[in-house]
Amino acid sequence: MTLLFRKPMLLVWYLAVLVSGCGESGPPLTATGVVAFAPLPGRDFSAAYLTLHNHSQEAITIQHVSSPEFAKVEIHESMTVDDVIRMRRLHSLTLDAGTSAQFVSGGKHLMLIEPVNELAPGKSVTLEFEYNGGAILIVNTQLKTRM
Ligand SMILES: [Cu+2]
């Protein structure tokens, strides 16, 4: 009896080691340090910052970002031209294999545009990153107060 039970358990454990050992057990794209701000009173846009990590052996291209809480989400990049800070929209963003992309104030950022409902600090929002032709990374966070 004991042997009969032990054999399948050993087999399962062995398979688990194989799966985790091949380096593809986790998602290829993850996000850390997610901060999304509630729009300032009277404004219909806001920003979100985070770091995206490509854990895979291939390039990952983010083709579209969306949120059920906002009409539009755009990837922007701030740059200083002739002492004036300008933002330009990036229509896609590619992360080379094993690299990260930081979204920070004054650099790349997400513009959260036109809230669907009234959005106060503390409300949860979802960000959906569509990449490589159909894969989706879903990130949840709570809106913070803009300082
Ligand atoms: Cu912007």
Tab-separated table of C-alpha atoms and ligand atoms in Angstrom:
chain	number	residue	atom	x	y	z
A	1	MET	CA	0.000	0.000	0.000
A	2	THR	CA	2.670	2.487	1.010
A	3	LEU	CA	4.678	1.877	-2.137
A	4	LEU	CA	1.661	2.307	-4.346
A	5	PHE	CA	1.030	5.752	-2.883
A	6	ARG	CA	4.616	6.841	-2.857
A	7	LYS	CA	5.357	6.215	-6.505
A	8	PRO	CA	2.873	8.704	-7.984
A	9	MET	CA	3.965	11.355	-5.480
A	10	LEU	CA	7.598	11.030	-6.505
A	11	LEU	CA	6.577	11.313	-10.125
A	12	VAL	CA	4.648	14.515	-9.513
A	13	TRP	CA	7.533	16.053	-7.623
A	14	TYR	CA	9.958	15.158	-10.399
A	15	LEU	CA	7.747	16.795	-13.015
A	16	ALA	CA	7.419	19.919	-10.883
A	17	VAL	CA	11.193	20.247	-10.698
A	18	LEU	CA	11.466	19.856	-14.455
A	19	VAL	CA	8.860	22.543	-15.093
A	20	SER	CA	10.367	25.095	-12.739
A	21	GLY	CA	13.862	24.290	-13.972
A	22	CYS	CA	13.184	25.220	-17.564
A	23	GLY	CA	12.723	28.897	-16.786
A	24	GLU	CA	9.311	29.270	-18.365
A	25	SER	CA	7.152	28.639	-15.335
A	26	GLY	CA	6.406	32.316	-14.657
A	27	PRO	CA	4.776	34.874	-16.901
A	28	PRO	CA	7.098	36.406	-19.529
A	29	LEU	CA	6.048	39.948	-18.618
A	30	THR	CA	5.516	41.284	-15.091
A	31	ALA	CA	5.078	44.699	-13.475
A	32	THR	CA	6.465	46.047	-10.192
A	33	GLY	CA	6.213	49.347	-8.325
A	34	VAL	CA	2.866	50.273	-9.838
A	35	VAL	CA	1.640	53.746	-8.854
A	36	ALA	CA	-1.432	55.314	-10.460
A	37	PHE	CA	-2.648	58.760	-9.497
A	38	ALA	CA	-6.238	59.943	-9.290
A	39	PRO	CA	-6.969	62.868	-11.610
A	40	LEU	CA	-6.680	66.258	-9.930
A	41	PRO	CA	-10.029	67.959	-9.300
A	42	GLY	CA	-11.306	69.394	-12.570
A	43	ARG	CA	-8.864	67.379	-14.683
A	44	ASP	CA	-9.775	64.448	-16.908
A	45	PHE	CA	-6.362	62.852	-17.102
A	46	SER	CA	-3.706	61.446	-14.826
A	47	ALA	CA	-0.514	59.401	-14.919
A	48	ALA	CA	0.722	55.990	-13.861
A	49	TYR	CA	4.258	54.782	-13.219
A	50	LEU	CA	5.676	51.273	-12.968
A	51	THR	CA	8.487	49.023	-14.106
A	52	LEU	CA	7.874	46.300	-16.677
A	53	HIS	CA	10.143	43.258	-16.726
A	54	ASN	CA	10.681	40.956	-19.687
A	55	HIS	CA	11.696	37.586	-18.184
A	56	SER	CA	11.668	35.764	-21.500
A	57	GLN	CA	14.407	34.978	-23.995
A	58	GLU	CA	12.664	37.004	-26.681
A	59	ALA	CA	11.746	40.617	-27.249
A	60	ILE	CA	8.339	41.692	-25.978
A	61	THR	CA	6.452	44.453	-27.756
A	62	ILE	CA	3.613	46.172	-25.943
A	63	GLN	CA	1.105	47.136	-28.576
A	64	HIS	CA	-1.795	48.470	-26.576
A	65	VAL	CA	-2.578	49.534	-23.032
A	66	SER	CA	-6.122	49.937	-21.788
A	67	SER	CA	-8.143	50.245	-18.594
A	68	PRO	CA	-11.845	49.664	-17.908
A	69	GLU	CA	-11.733	52.837	-15.770
A	70	PHE	CA	-10.441	55.150	-18.509
A	71	ALA	CA	-11.522	55.853	-22.081
A	72	LYS	CA	-7.887	55.740	-23.212
A	73	VAL	CA	-4.454	54.832	-21.904
A	74	GLU	CA	-1.420	56.015	-23.840
A	75	ILE	CA	2.296	55.397	-23.456
A	76	HIS	CA	4.044	58.768	-23.406
A	77	GLU	CA	7.619	59.897	-23.129
A	78	SER	CA	8.612	63.251	-21.681
A	79	MET	CA	11.654	64.958	-23.078
A	80	THR	CA	13.191	68.360	-22.652
A	81	VAL	CA	13.576	70.274	-25.917
A	82	ASP	CA	14.994	73.825	-25.684
A	83	ASP	CA	14.251	73.891	-21.943
A	84	VAL	CA	10.626	73.002	-22.579
A	85	ILE	CA	9.270	69.668	-21.373
A	86	ARG	CA	7.309	67.985	-24.117
A	87	MET	CA	5.467	64.685	-24.213
A	88	ARG	CA	5.229	62.462	-27.209
A	89	ARG	CA	3.113	59.392	-27.634
A	90	LEU	CA	4.777	56.018	-28.214
A	91	HIS	CA	2.562	53.725	-30.250
A	92	SER	CA	4.393	50.634	-29.064
A	93	LEU	CA	7.225	49.778	-26.726
A	94	THR	CA	9.720	46.945	-27.170
A	95	LEU	CA	11.618	45.368	-24.292
A	96	ASP	CA	14.598	43.296	-25.379
A	97	ALA	CA	15.003	39.820	-23.879
A	98	GLY	CA	15.701	40.004	-20.154
A	99	THR	CA	15.372	43.786	-19.878
A	100	SER	CA	13.134	46.164	-17.945
A	101	ALA	CA	11.423	49.424	-18.856
A	102	GLN	CA	10.891	52.067	-16.214
A	103	PHE	CA	7.930	54.414	-16.310
A	104	VAL	CA	8.822	57.417	-14.163
A	105	SER	CA	7.916	61.052	-13.723
A	106	GLY	CA	9.853	62.988	-16.379
A	107	GLY	CA	10.398	59.900	-18.544
A	108	LYS	CA	8.171	57.243	-19.999
A	109	HIS	CA	4.768	57.233	-18.336
A	110	LEU	CA	1.236	56.061	-18.854
A	111	MET	CA	-1.362	58.765	-19.473
A	112	LEU	CA	-4.729	57.770	-18.067
A	113	ILE	CA	-7.214	59.747	-20.115
A	114	GLU	CA	-10.902	60.503	-19.528
A	115	PRO	CA	-12.105	58.519	-16.503
A	116	VAL	CA	-15.276	56.594	-17.257
A	117	ASN	CA	-16.625	57.355	-13.759
A	118	GLU	CA	-15.683	59.775	-10.983
A	119	LEU	CA	-12.353	58.465	-9.690
A	120	ALA	CA	-11.260	59.338	-6.180
A	121	PRO	CA	-8.032	58.258	-4.456
A	122	GLY	CA	-8.379	54.727	-3.082
A	123	LYS	CA	-10.444	53.441	-5.997
A	124	SER	CA	-9.050	50.370	-7.697
A	125	VAL	CA	-8.075	50.523	-11.305
A	126	THR	CA	-6.957	47.844	-13.712
A	127	LEU	CA	-4.327	48.299	-16.387
A	128	GLU	CA	-4.162	45.823	-19.254
A	129	PHE	CA	-0.997	45.555	-21.318
A	130	GLU	CA	-1.493	43.748	-24.605
A	131	TYR	CA	1.740	42.371	-26.024
A	132	ASN	CA	3.151	40.120	-28.736
A	133	GLY	CA	-0.119	39.899	-30.635
A	134	GLY	CA	-2.586	38.795	-27.986
A	135	ALA	CA	-0.929	38.074	-24.624
A	136	ILE	CA	-2.184	40.287	-21.797
A	137	LEU	CA	-0.632	41.408	-18.521
A	138	ILE	CA	-3.273	42.601	-16.052
A	139	VAL	CA	-2.209	44.890	-13.217
A	140	ASN	CA	-4.435	46.110	-10.391
A	141	THR	CA	-3.691	49.051	-8.151
A	142	GLN	CA	-5.420	51.700	-6.062
A	143	LEU	CA	-5.382	55.337	-7.081
A	144	LYS	CA	-3.139	57.578	-5.034
A	145	THR	CA	-3.446	61.287	-4.359
A	146	ARG	CA	-1.307	63.419	-6.625
A	147	MET	CA	1.001	65.731	-4.665
B	1	CU	CU	1.896	62.182	-20.978
